[in-house]
PDB file of C-alpha atoms in Angstrom:
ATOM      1  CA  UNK A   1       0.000   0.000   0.000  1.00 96.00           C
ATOM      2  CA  UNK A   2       1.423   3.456  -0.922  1.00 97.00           C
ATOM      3  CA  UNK A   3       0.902   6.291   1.060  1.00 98.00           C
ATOM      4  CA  UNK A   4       0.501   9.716   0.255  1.00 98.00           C
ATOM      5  CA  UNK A   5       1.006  12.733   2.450  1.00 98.00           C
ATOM      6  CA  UNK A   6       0.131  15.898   1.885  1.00 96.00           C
ATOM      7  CA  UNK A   7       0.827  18.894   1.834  1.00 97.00           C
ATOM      8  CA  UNK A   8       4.701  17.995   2.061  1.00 97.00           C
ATOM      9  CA  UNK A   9       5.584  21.581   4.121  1.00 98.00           C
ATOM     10  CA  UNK A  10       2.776  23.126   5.971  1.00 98.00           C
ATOM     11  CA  UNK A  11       3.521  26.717   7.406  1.00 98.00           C
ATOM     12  CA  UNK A  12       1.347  27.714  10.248  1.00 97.00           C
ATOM     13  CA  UNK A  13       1.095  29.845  13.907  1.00 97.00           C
ATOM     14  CA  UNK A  14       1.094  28.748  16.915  1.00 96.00           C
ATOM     15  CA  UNK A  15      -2.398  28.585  18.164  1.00 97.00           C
ATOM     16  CA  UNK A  16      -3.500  27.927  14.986  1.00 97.00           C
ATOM     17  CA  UNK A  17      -5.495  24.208  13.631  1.00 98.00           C
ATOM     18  CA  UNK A  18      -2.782  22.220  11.639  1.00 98.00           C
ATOM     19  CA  UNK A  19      -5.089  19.791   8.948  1.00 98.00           C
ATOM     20  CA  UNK A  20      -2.881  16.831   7.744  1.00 98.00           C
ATOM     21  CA  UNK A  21      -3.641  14.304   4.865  1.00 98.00           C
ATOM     22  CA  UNK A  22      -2.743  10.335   4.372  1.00 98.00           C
ATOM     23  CA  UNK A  23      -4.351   8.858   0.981  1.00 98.00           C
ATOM     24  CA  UNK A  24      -3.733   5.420   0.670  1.00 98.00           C
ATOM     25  CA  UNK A  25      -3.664   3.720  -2.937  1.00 97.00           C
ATOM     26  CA  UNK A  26      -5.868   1.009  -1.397  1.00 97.00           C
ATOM     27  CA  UNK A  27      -8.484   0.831   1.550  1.00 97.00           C
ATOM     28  CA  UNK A  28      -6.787   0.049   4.746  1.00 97.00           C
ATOM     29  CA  UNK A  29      -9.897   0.117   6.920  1.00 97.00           C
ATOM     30  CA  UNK A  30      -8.575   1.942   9.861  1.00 97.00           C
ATOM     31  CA  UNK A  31      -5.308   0.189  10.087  1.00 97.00           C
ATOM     32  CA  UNK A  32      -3.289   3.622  10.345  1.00 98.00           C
ATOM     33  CA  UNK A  33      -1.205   5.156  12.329  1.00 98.00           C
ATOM     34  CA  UNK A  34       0.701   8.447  12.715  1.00 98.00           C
ATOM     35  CA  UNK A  35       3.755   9.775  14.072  1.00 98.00           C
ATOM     36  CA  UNK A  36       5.532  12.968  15.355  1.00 98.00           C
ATOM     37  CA  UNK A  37       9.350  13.148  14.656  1.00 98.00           C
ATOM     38  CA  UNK A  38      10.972  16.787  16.059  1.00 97.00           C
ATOM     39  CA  UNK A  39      14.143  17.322  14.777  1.00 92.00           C
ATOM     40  CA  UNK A  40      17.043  15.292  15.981  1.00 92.00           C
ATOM     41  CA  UNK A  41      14.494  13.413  17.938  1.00 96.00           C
ATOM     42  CA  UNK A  42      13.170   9.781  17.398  1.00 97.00           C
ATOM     43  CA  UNK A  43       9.820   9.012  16.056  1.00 97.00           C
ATOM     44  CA  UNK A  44       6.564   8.872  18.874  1.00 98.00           C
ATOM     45  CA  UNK A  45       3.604   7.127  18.422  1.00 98.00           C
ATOM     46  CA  UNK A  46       1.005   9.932  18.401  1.00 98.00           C
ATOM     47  CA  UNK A  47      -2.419   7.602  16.694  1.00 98.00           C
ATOM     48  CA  UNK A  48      -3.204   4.378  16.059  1.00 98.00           C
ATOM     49  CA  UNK A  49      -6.075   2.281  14.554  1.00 97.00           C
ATOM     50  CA  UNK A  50      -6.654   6.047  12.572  1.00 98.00           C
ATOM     51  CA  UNK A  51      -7.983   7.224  15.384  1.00 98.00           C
ATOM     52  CA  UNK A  52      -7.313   6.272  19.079  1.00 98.00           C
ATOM     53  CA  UNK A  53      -4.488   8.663  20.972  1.00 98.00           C
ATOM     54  CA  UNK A  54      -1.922   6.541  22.333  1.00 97.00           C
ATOM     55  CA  UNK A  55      -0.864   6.985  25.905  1.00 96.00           C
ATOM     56  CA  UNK A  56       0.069  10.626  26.530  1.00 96.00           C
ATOM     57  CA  UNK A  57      -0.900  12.275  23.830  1.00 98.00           C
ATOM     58  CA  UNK A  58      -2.894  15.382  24.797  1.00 97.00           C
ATOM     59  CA  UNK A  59      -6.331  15.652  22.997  1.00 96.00           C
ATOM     60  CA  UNK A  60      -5.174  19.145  20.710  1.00 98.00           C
ATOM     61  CA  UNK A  61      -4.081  15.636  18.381  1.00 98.00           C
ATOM     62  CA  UNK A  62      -6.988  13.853  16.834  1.00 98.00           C
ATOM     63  CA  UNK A  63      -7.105  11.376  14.007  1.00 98.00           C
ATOM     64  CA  UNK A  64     -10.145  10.526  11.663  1.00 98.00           C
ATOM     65  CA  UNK A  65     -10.860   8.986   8.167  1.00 98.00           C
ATOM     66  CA  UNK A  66     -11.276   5.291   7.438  1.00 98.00           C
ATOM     67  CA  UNK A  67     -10.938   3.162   3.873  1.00 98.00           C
ATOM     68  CA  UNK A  68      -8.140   5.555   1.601  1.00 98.00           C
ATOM     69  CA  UNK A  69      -8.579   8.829   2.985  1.00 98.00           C
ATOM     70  CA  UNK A  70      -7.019   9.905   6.742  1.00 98.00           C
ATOM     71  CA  UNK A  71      -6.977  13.008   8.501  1.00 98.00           C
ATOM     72  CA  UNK A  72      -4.507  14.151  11.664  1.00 98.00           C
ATOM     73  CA  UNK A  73      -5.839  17.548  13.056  1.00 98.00           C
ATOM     74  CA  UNK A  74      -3.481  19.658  15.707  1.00 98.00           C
ATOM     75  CA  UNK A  75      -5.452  22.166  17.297  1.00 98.00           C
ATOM     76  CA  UNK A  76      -4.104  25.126  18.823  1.00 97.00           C
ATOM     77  CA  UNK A  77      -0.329  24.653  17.602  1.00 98.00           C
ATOM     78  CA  UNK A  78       2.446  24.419  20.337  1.00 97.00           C
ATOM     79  CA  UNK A  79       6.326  24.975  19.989  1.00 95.00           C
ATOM     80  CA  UNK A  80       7.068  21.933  20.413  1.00 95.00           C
ATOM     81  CA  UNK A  81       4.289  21.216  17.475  1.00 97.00           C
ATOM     82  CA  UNK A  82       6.691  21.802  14.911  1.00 96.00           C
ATOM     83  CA  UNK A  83       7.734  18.623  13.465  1.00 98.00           C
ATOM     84  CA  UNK A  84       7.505  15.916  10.429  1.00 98.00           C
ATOM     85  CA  UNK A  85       4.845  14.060  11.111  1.00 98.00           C
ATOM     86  CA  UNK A  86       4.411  10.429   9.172  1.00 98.00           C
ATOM     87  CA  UNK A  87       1.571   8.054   8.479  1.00 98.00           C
ATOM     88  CA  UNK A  88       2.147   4.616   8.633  1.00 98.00           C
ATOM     89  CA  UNK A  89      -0.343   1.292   7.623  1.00 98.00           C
ATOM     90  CA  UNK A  90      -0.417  -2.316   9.002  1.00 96.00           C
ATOM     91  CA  UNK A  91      -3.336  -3.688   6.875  1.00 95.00           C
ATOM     92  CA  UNK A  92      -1.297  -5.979   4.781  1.00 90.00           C
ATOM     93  CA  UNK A  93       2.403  -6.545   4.678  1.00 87.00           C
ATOM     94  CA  UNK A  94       5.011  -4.808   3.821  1.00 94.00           C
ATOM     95  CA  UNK A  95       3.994  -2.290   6.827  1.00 97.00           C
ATOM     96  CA  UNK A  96       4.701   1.487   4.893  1.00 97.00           C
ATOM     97  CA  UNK A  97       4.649   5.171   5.658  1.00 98.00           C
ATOM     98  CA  UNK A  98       4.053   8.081   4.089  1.00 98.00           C
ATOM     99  CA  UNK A  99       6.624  10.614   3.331  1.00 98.00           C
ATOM    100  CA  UNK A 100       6.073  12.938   5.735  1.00 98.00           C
ATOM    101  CA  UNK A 101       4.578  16.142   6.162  1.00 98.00           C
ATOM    102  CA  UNK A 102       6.735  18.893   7.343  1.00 98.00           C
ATOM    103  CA  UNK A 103       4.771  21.573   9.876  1.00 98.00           C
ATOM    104  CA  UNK A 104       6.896  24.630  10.195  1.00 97.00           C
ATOM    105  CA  UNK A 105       6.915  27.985  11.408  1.00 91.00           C
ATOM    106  CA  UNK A 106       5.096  30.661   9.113  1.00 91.00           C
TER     107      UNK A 106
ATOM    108  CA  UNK B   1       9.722   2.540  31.525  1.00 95.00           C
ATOM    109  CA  UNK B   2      10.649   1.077  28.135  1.00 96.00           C
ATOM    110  CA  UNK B   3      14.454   1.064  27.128  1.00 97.00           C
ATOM    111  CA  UNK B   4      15.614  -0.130  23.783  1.00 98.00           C
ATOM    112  CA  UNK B   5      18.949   0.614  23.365  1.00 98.00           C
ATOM    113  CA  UNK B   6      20.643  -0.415  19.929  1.00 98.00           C
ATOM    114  CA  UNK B   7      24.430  -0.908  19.252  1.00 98.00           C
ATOM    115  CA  UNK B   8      26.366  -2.602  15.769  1.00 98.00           C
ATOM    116  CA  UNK B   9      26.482   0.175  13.514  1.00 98.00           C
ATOM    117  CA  UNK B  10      29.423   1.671  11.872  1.00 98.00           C
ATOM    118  CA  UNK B  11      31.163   2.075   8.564  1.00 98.00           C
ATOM    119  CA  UNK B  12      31.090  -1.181   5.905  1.00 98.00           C
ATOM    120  CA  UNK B  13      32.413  -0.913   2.455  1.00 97.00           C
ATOM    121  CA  UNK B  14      29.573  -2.404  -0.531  1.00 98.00           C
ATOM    122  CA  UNK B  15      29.444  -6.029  -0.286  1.00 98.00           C
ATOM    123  CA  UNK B  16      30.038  -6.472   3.772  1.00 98.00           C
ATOM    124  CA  UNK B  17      27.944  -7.317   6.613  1.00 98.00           C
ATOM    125  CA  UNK B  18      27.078  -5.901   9.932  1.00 98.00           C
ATOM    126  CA  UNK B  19      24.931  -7.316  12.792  1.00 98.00           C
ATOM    127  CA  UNK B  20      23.086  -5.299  14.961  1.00 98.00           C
ATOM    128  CA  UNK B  21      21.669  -5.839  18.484  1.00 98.00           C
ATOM    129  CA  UNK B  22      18.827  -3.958  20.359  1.00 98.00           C
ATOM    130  CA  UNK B  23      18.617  -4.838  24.409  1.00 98.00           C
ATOM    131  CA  UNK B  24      15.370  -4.273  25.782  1.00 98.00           C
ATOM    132  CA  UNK B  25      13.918  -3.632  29.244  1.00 97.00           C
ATOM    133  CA  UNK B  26      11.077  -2.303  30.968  1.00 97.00           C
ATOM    134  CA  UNK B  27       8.515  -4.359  29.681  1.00 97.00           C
ATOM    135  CA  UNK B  28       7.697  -8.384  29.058  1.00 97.00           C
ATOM    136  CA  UNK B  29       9.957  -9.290  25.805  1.00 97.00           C
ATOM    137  CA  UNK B  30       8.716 -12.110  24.740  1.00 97.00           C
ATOM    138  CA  UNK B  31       5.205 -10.676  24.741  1.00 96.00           C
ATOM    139  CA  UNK B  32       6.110  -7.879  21.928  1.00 97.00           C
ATOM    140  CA  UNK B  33       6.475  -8.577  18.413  1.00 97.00           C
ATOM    141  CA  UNK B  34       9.611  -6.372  17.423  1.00 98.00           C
ATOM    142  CA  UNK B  35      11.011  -4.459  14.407  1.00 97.00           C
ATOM    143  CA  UNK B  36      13.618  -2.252  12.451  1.00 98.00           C
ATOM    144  CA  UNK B  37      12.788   0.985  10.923  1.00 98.00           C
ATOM    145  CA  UNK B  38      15.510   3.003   9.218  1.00 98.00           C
ATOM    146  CA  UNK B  39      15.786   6.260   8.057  1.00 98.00           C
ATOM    147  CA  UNK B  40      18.353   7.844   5.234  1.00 98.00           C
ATOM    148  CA  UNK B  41      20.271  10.697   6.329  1.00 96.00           C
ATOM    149  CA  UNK B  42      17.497  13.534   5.475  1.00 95.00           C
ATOM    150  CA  UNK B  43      14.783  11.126   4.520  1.00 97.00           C
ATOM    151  CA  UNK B  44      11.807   9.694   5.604  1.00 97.00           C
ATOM    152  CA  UNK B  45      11.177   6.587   7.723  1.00 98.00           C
ATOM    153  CA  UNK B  46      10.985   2.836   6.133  1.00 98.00           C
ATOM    154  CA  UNK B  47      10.022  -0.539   7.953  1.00 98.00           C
ATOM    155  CA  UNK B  48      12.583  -3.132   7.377  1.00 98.00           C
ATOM    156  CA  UNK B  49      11.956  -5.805   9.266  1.00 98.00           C
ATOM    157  CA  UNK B  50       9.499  -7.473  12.248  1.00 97.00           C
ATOM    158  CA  UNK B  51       9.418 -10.686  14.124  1.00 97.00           C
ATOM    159  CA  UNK B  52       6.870 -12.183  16.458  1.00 97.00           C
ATOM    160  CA  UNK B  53       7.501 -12.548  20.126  1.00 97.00           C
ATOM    161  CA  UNK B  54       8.019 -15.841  19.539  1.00 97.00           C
ATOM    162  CA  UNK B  55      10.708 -15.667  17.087  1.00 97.00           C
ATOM    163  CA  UNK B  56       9.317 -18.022  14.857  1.00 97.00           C
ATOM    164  CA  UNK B  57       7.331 -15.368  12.300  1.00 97.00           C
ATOM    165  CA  UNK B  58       9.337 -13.246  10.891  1.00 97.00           C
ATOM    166  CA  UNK B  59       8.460 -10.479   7.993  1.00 96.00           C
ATOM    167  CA  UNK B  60      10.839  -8.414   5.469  1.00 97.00           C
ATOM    168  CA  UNK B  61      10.652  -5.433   3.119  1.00 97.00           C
ATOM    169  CA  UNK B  62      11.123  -6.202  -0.173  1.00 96.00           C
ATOM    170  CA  UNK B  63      14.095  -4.128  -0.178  1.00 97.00           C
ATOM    171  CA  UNK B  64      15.811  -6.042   1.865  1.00 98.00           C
ATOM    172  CA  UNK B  65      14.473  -9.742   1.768  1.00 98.00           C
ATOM    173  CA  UNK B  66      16.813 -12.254   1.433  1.00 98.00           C
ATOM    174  CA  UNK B  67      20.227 -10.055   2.381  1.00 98.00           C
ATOM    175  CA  UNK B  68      18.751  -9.298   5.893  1.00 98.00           C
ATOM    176  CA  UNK B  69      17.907 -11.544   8.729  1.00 98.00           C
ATOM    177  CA  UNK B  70      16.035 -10.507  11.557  1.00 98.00           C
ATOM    178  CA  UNK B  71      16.429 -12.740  15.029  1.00 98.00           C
ATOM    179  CA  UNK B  72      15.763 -12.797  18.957  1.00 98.00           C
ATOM    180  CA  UNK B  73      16.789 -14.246  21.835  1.00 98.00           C
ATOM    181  CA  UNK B  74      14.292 -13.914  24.442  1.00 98.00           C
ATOM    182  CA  UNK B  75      16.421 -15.170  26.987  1.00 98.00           C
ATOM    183  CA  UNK B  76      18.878 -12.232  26.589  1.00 98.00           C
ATOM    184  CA  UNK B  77      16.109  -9.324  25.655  1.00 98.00           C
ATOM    185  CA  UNK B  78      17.776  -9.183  22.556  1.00 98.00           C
ATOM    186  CA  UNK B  79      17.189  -8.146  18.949  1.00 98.00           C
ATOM    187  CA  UNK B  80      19.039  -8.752  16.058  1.00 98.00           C
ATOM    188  CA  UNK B  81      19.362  -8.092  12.539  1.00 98.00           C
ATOM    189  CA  UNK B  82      21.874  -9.744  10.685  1.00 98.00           C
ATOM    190  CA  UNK B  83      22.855  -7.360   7.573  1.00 98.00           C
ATOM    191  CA  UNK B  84      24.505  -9.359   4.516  1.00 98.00           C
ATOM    192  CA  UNK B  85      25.586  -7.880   0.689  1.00 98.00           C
ATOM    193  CA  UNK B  86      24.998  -4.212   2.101  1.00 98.00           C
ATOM    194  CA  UNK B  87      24.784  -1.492  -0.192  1.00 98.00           C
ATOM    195  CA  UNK B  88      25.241   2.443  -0.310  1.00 97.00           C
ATOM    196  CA  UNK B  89      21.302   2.739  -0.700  1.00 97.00           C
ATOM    197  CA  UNK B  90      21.291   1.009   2.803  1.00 98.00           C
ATOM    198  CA  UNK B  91      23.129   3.594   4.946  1.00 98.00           C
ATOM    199  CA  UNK B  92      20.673   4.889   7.388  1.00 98.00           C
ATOM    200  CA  UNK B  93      20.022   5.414  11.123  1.00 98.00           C
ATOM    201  CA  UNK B  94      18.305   1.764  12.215  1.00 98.00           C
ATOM    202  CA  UNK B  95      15.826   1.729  15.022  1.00 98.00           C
ATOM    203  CA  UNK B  96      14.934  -1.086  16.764  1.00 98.00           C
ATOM    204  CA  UNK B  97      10.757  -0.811  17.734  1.00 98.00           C
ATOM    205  CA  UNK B  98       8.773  -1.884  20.230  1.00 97.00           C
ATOM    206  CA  UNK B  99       5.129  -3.183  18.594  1.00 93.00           C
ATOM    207  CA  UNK B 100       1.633  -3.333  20.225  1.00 91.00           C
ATOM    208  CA  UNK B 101       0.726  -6.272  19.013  1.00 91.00           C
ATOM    209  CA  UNK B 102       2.349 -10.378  19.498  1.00 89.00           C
ATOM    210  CA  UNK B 103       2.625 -11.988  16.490  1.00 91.00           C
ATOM    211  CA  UNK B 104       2.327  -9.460  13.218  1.00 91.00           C
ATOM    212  CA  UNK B 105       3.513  -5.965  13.516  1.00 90.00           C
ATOM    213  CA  UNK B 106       1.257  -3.283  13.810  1.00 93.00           C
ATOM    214  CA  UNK B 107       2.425   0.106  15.165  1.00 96.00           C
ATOM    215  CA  UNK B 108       5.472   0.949  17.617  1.00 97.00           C
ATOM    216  CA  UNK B 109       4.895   1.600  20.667  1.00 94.00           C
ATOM    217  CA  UNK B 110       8.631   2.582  21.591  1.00 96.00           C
ATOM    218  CA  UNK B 111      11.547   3.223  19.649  1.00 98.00           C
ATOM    219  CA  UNK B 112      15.191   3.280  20.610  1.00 98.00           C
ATOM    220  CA  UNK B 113      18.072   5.985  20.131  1.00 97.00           C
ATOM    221  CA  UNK B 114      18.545   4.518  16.711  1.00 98.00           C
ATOM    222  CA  UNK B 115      22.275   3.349  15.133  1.00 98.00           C
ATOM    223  CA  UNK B 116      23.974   4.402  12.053  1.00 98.00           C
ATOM    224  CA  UNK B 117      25.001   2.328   8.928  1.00 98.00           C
ATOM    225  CA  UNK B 118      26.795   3.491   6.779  1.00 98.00           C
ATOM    226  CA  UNK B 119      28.102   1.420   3.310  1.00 98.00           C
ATOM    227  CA  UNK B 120      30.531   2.740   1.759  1.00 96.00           C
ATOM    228  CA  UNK B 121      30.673   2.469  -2.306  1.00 88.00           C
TER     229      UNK B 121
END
């Protein structure tokens, strides 16, 4: 299954809603995931199952969508918001990510 | 709290092999299915490779499928990936990740620090 983020650089306040996008070339139910990566920082689990928050994860992060088309919405941006954030499927094997969308200052 | 710390990586020339380890704590090995994700320098994350808890289901990228060998020993909290005919498209940071789920991977939990490959052409 490919994955396609977009937009691939999103510039944006703090305070402000941040509106990602995951289209996958196939449905995947809601066997999606998503991921924050700050800069020289490793990957954390932010979503799973497209749209449960994993342990931690304030509420301003909520996922939605189901079948090809998958949403992660950031409400009221933080500092520490700024990031790549990736989507990733385990419907079928190989497991695959997006690309990554890049939220940055504006 | 989880710890997965990975060690291995360094500098191989086209053609060699490395093996990398991951040691776990914090939480019941043998109970977590396990994986490698890499990243290129400047790039974007890609799954490599998972195996079950129990070591005996293991899963590959095709990238990588039949040069790479994933492995565990649950006695030791360990995780290993045995790298074979590496090439320069292979240098990356590999992290070793922790998945929700027992037998097929799913999504990571945990990730470690990460360790870098690099093949050398």
């Amino acid at each position: 299954v490919v994955l396609t983020q977009s937009p691939g650089t999103l510039s944006l306040s703090p305070g402000e809603r941040a509106t990602l996008s995951c289209r996958a070339s196939r449905s995947v139910t809601t066997y999606l995931a998503w991921y924050q990566q700050t800069p020289g920082q490793v990957p954390r689990l932010l979503i799973y199952g497209a749209s449960s928050r994993a342990t931690g994860i304030p509420d301003r992060f909520s996922g939605g969508g189901s079948g090809t088309d998958f949403t992660l919405t950031i409400d009221r941006l933080e500092p520490g918001d700024f990031a790549v954030y990736y989507c990733q499927t385990y419907h079928s094997s190989p497991i695959t990510f997006g690309q990554g969308t890049r939220l940055e200052f504006k | 709290e989880v710890q997965l710390l990975e060690s291995g990586g360094g500098l191989v020339q086209s053609g060699g092999s490395l093996r990398l380890a991951c040691v776990a704590s914090g939480f019941t090995f043998s109970r977590s299915a396990m994986n490698w994700v890499r990243q290129a320098p400047g790039k974007g994350l890609e799954w490599v490779s998972g195996i079950s808890g129990s070591g005996t289901t293991t899963f590959y990228s095709d990238s990588v499928k039949g040069r790479f060998t994933i492995s565990r020993d649950n006695a030791k909290n360990t995780l290993y990936l045995q790298m074979d005919s590496l090439r320069a498209e292979d240098t990356a940071i590999y992290y070793c990740a922790q998945d929700r789920a027992v037998v097929t991977p799913v999504w990571f939990d945990s990730w470690g620090q990460g360790t870098l490959v690099t093949v050398s052409s």
